[in-house]
Short mmCIF file of C-alpha atoms in Angstrom, two decimals:
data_model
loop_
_atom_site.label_atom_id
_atom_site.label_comp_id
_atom_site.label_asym_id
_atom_site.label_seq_id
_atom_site.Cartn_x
_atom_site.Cartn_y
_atom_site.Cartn_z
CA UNK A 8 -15.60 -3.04 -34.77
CA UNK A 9 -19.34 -3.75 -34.78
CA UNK A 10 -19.41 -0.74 -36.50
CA UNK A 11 -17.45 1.15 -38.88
CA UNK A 12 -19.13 3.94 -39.06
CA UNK A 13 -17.35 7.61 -39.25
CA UNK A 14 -18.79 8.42 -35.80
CA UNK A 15 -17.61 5.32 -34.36
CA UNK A 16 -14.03 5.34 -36.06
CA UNK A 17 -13.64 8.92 -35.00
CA UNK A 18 -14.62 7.25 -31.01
CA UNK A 19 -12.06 4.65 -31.32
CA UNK A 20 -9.22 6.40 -32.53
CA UNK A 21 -9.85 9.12 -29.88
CA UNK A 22 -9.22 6.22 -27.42
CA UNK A 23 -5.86 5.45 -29.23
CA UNK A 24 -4.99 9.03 -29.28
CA UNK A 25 -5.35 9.56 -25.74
CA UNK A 26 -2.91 7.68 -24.60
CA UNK A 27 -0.46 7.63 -27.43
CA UNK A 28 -1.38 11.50 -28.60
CA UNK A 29 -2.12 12.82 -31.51
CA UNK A 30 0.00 11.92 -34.69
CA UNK A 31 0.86 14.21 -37.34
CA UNK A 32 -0.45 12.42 -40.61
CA UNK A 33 -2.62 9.63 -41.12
CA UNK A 34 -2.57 7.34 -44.42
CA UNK A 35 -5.29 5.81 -45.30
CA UNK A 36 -7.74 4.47 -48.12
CA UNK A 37 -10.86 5.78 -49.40
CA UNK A 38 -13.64 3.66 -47.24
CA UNK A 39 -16.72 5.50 -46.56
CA UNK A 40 -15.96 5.61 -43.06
CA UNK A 41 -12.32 7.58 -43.38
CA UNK A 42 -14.30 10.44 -45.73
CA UNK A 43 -17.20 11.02 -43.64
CA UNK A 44 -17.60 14.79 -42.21
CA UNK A 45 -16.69 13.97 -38.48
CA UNK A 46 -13.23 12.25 -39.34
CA UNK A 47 -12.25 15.17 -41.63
CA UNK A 48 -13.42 17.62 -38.57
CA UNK A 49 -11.74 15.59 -36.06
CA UNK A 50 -8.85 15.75 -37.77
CA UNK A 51 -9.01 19.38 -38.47
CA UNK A 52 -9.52 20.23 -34.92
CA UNK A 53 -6.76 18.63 -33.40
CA UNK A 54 -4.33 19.10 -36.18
CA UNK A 55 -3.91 15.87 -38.11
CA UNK A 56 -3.33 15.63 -41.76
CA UNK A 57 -5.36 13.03 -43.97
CA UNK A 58 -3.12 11.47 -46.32
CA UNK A 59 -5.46 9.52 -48.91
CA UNK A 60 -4.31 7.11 -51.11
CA UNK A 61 -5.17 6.47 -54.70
CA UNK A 62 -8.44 4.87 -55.61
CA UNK A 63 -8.05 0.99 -56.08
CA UNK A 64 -4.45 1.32 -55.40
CA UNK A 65 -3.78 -0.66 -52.61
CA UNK A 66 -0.35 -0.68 -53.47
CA UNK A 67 0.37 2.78 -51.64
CA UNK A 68 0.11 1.68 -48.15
CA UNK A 69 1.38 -1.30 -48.48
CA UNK A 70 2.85 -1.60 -44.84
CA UNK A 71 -0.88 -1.71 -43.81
CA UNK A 72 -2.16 -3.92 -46.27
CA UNK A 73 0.91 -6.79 -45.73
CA UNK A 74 -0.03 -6.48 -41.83
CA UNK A 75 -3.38 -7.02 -42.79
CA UNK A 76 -2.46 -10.15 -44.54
CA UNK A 77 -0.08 -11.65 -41.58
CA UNK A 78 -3.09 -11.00 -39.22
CA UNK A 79 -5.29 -12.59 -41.83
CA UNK A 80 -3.18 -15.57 -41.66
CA UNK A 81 -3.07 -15.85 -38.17
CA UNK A 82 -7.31 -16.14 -37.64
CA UNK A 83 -7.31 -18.69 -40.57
CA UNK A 84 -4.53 -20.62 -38.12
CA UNK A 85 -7.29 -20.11 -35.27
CA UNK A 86 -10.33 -20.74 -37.28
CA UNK A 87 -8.39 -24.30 -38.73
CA UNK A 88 -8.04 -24.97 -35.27
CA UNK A 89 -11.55 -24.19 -33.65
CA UNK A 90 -9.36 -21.55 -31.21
CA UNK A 91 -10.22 -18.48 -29.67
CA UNK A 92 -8.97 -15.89 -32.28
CA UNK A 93 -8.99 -13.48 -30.17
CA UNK A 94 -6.18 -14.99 -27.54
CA UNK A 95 -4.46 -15.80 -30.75
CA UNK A 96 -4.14 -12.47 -31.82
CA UNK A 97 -3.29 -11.12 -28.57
CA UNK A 98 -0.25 -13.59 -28.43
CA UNK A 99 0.58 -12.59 -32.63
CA UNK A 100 0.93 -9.14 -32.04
CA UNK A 101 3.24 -9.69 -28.38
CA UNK A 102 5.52 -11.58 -30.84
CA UNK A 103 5.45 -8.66 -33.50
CA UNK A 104 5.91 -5.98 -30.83
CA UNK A 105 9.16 -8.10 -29.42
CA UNK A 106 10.72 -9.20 -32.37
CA UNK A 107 13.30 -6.42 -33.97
CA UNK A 108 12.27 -5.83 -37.47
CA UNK A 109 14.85 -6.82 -40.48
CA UNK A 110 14.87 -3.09 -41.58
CA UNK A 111 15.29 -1.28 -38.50
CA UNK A 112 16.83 -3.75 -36.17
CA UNK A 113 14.56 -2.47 -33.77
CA UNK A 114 11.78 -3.92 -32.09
CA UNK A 115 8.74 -1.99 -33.03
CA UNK A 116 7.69 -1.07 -29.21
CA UNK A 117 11.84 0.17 -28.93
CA UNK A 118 10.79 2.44 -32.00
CA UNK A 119 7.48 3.71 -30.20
CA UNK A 120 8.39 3.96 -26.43
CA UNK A 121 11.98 3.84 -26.49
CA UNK A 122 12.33 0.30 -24.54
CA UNK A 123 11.15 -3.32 -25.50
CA UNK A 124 8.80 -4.73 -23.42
CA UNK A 125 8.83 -7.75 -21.71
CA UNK A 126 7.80 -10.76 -23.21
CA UNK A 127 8.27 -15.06 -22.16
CA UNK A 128 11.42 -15.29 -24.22
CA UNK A 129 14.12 -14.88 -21.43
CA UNK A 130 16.20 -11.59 -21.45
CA UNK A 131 19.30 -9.84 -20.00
CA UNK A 132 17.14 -7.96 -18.01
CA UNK A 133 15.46 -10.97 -16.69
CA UNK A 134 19.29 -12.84 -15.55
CA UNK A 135 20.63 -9.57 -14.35
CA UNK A 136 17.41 -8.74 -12.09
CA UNK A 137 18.11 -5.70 -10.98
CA UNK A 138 16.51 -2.82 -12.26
CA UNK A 139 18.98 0.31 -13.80
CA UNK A 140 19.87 2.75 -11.71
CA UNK A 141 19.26 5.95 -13.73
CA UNK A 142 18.81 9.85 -12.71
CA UNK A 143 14.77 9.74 -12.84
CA UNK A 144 14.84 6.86 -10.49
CA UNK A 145 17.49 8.11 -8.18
CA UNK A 146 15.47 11.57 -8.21
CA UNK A 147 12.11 9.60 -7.31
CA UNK A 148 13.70 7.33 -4.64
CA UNK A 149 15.26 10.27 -2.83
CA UNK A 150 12.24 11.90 -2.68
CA UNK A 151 10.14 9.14 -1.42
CA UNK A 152 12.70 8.93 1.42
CA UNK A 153 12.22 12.01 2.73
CA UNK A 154 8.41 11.98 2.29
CA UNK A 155 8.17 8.64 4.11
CA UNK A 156 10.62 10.71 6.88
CA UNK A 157 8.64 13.25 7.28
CA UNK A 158 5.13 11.38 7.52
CA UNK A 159 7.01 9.35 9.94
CA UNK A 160 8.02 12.48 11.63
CA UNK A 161 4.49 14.22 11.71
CA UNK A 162 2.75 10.69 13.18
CA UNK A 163 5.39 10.18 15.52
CA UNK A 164 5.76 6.72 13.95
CA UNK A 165 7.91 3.88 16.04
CA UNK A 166 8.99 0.87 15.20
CA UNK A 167 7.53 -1.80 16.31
CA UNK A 168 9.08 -4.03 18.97
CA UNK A 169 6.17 -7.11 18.47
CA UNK A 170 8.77 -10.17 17.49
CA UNK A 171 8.22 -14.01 17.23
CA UNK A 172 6.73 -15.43 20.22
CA UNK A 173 5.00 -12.62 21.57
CA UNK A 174 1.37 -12.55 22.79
CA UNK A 175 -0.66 -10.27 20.95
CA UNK A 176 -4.51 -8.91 20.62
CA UNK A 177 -5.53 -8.27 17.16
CA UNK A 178 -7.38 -5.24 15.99
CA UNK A 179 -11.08 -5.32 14.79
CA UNK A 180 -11.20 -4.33 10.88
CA UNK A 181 -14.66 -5.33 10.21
CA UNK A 182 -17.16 -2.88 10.99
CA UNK A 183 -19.18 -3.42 14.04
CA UNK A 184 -21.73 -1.63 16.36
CA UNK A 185 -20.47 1.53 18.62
CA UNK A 186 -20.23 -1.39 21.52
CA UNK A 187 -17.61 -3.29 19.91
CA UNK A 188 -13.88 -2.77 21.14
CA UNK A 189 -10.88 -2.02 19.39
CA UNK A 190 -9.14 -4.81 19.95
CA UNK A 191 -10.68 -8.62 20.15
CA UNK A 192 -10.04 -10.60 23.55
CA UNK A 193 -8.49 -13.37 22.08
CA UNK A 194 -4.75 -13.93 22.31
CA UNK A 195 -2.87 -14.51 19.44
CA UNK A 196 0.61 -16.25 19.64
CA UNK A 197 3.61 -14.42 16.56
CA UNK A 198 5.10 -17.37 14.58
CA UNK A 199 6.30 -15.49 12.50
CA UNK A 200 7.37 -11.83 11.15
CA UNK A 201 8.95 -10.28 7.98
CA UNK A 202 9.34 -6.85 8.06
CA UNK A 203 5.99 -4.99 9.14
CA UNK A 204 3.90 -8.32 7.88
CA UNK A 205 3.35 -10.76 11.16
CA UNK A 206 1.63 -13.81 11.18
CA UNK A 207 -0.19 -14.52 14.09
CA UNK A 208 -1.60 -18.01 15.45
CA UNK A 209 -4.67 -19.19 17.61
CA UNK A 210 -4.33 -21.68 19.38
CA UNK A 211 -7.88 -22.45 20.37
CA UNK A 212 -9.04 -22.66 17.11
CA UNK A 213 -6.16 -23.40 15.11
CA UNK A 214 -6.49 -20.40 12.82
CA UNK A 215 -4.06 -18.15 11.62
CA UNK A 216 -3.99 -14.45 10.39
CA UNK A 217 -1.38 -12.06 8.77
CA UNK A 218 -1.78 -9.08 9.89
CA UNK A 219 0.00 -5.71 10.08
CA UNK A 220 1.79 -5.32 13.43
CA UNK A 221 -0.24 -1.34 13.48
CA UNK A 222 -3.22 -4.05 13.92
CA UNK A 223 -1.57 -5.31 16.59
CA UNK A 224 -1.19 -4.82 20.58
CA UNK A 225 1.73 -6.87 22.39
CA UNK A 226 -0.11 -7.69 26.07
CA UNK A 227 2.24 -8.93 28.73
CA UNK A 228 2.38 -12.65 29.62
CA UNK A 229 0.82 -13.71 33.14
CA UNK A 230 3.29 -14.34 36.37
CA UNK A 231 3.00 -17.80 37.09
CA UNK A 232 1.80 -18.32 40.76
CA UNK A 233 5.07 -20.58 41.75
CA UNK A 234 7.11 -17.05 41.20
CA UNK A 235 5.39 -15.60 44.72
CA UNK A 236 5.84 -18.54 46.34
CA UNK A 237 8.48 -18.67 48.84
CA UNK A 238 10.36 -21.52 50.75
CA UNK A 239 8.96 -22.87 53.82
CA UNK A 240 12.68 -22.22 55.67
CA UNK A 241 12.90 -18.80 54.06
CA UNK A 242 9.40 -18.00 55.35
CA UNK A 243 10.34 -19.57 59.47
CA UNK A 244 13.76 -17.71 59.06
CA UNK A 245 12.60 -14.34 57.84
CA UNK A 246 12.26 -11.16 60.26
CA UNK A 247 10.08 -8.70 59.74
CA UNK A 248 11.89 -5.06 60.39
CA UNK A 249 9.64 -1.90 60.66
CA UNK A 250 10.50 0.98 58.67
CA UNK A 251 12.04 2.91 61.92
CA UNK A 252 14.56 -0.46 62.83
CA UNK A 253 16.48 -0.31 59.25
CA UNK A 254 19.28 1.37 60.85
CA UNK A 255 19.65 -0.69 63.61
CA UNK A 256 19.72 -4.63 62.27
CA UNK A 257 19.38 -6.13 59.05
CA UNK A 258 18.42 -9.58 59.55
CA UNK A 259 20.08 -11.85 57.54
CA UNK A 260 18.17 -15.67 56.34
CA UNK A 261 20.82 -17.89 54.67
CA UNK A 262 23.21 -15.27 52.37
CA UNK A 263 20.50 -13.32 51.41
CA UNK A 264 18.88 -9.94 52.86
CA UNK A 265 15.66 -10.20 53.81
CA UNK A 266 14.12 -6.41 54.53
CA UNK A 267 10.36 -6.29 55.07
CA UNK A 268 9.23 -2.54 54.99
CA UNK A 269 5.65 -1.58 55.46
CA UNK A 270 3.65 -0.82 52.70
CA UNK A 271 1.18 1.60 54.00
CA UNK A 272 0.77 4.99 52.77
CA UNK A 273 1.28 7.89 56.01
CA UNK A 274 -1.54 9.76 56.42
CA UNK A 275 -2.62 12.85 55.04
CA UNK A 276 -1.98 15.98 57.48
CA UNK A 277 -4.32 17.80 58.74
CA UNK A 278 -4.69 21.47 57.21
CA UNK A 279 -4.21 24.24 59.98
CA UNK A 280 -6.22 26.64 61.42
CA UNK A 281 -5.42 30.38 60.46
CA UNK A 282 -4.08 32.16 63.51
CA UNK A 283 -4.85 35.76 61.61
CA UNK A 284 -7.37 37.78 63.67
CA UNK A 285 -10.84 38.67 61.75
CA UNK A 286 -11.60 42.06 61.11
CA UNK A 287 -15.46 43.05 61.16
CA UNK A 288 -16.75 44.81 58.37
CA UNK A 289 -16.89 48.60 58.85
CA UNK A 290 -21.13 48.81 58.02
CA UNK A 291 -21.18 46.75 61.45
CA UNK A 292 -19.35 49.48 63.41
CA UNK A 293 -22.20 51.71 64.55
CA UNK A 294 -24.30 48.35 65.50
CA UNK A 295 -21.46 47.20 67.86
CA UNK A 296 -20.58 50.74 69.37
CA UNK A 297 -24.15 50.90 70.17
#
């Protein structure tokens, strides 16, 4: 701390307290900063009692005061070696955290959270690799499942038939003018796809992309002009047949059927004339009797 002043001790341990909560008792010496007026309010306010030890007694919290002299230990290591002490410390206290005391037998983050946490020395959870299956996560998995079916349900989500191979436009993320389409002209070839990740290629310009195949748009390949284009003895051979001479002949060119059938649309018919006589209105009877 740059400073240890009561207002600033009071700040830090509120940090602390927030995410760990507020402890019962707190042991401590008598430094100017632990016997100010806002730590002895603090403390009053959210319930914590001030346990003070004896005046020049170190002696009575002497957990604190031989962590005090490991950590000392470890800077001097740092300082010897013109480290940064602060990266030292850091990797001191995941050692301490991860290593089960002789006393307890417990890890001191087992004796805080109820688990040790991970640290490089290999583990049985690391070799096994498969998380525990326990009610809580069974609960929470369950429910994701049928939150992920129902948003599914309420967006009339698909899957997603865009596989390796396919030509594809790509969507335009970046924000553009009002002109701008959705989707950029250029054609983008799949190489590859896992799950709803696709990674597209160009071609032209020898780029590639991963993209999400939402950002995607499958367009169908072009027909290649040699699939209209008949053989010269199918063409000679072939008869054409008008719609009305079906039922009479169906020519046959080599061993296949060849049935040409007009392609023109009939023509609209002509609406009809109402035959229903017109009645005059009655204001015009006197006019035409006259």
């Amino acid at each position: 701390m740059a400073k240890i002043t009561a207002k600033e001790t009071v700040l830090r341990l509120d940090k602390i307290f927030t995410r760990l909560g507020y402890p019962q008792t707190i042991t401590l010496d008598n430094a100017k900063q632990f016997v100010g007026v806002e730590i002895q309010e603090y403390c009053k306010t959210h319930g914590i009692y001030l346990n003070h030890s004896a005046p020049y007694w170190p002696q009575e919290n002497g957990l604190v005061e031989k962590q005090n002299r490991s950590l000392l230990k470890r800077l001097k290591i740092s300082h010897a070696l013109n480290r940064d002490w602060k990266q030292d410390l850091r990797e001191y206290l995941v050692m301490y955290y991860t290593t089960p005391h002789s006393t307890t037998g417990k890890t001191p983050t087992e004796m805080m959270y109820g688990r040790t946490i991970r640290s490089k020395i290999p583990a049985i959870s690391d070799i096994d690799g498969v998380p525990l299956n326990t009610e809580e996560a069974d609960r929470d998995r369950i429910l994701k499942q049928k939150g992920k079916e129902n948003e599914d349900a309420r967006r009339n989500a698909r899957r997603s038939s865009i596989s390796t191979g396919d030509t594809v436009l790509m969507q335009n993320l970046l924000p553009g003018n009002k002109l701008t389409t959705t989707f950029s002209p250029t054609e983008y070839t799949v190489v590859s796809r896992d799950g709803p990740r696709a990674t597209i290629h160009d071609s032209s310009s020898g780029k590639s992309f991963e993209r999400n195949v939402a950002h995607l748009k499958r367009i169908g390949k072009p027909v290649a002009e040699d699939e209209f284009t008949c053989e010269a003895g199918a063409v000679e051979n072939s008869v054409d047949v008008r719609a009305g001479d079906i039922g009479h002949s169906n020519p046959i060119v080599g061993d296949e059927l060849q049935v040409f059938v007009d392609s023109e649309e009939p023509e609209p018919e002509q609406p009809r004339k109402s035959i229903r006589p017109l009645k005059k209105p009655a204001r015009w009877a006197d006019y035409v009797s006259s």
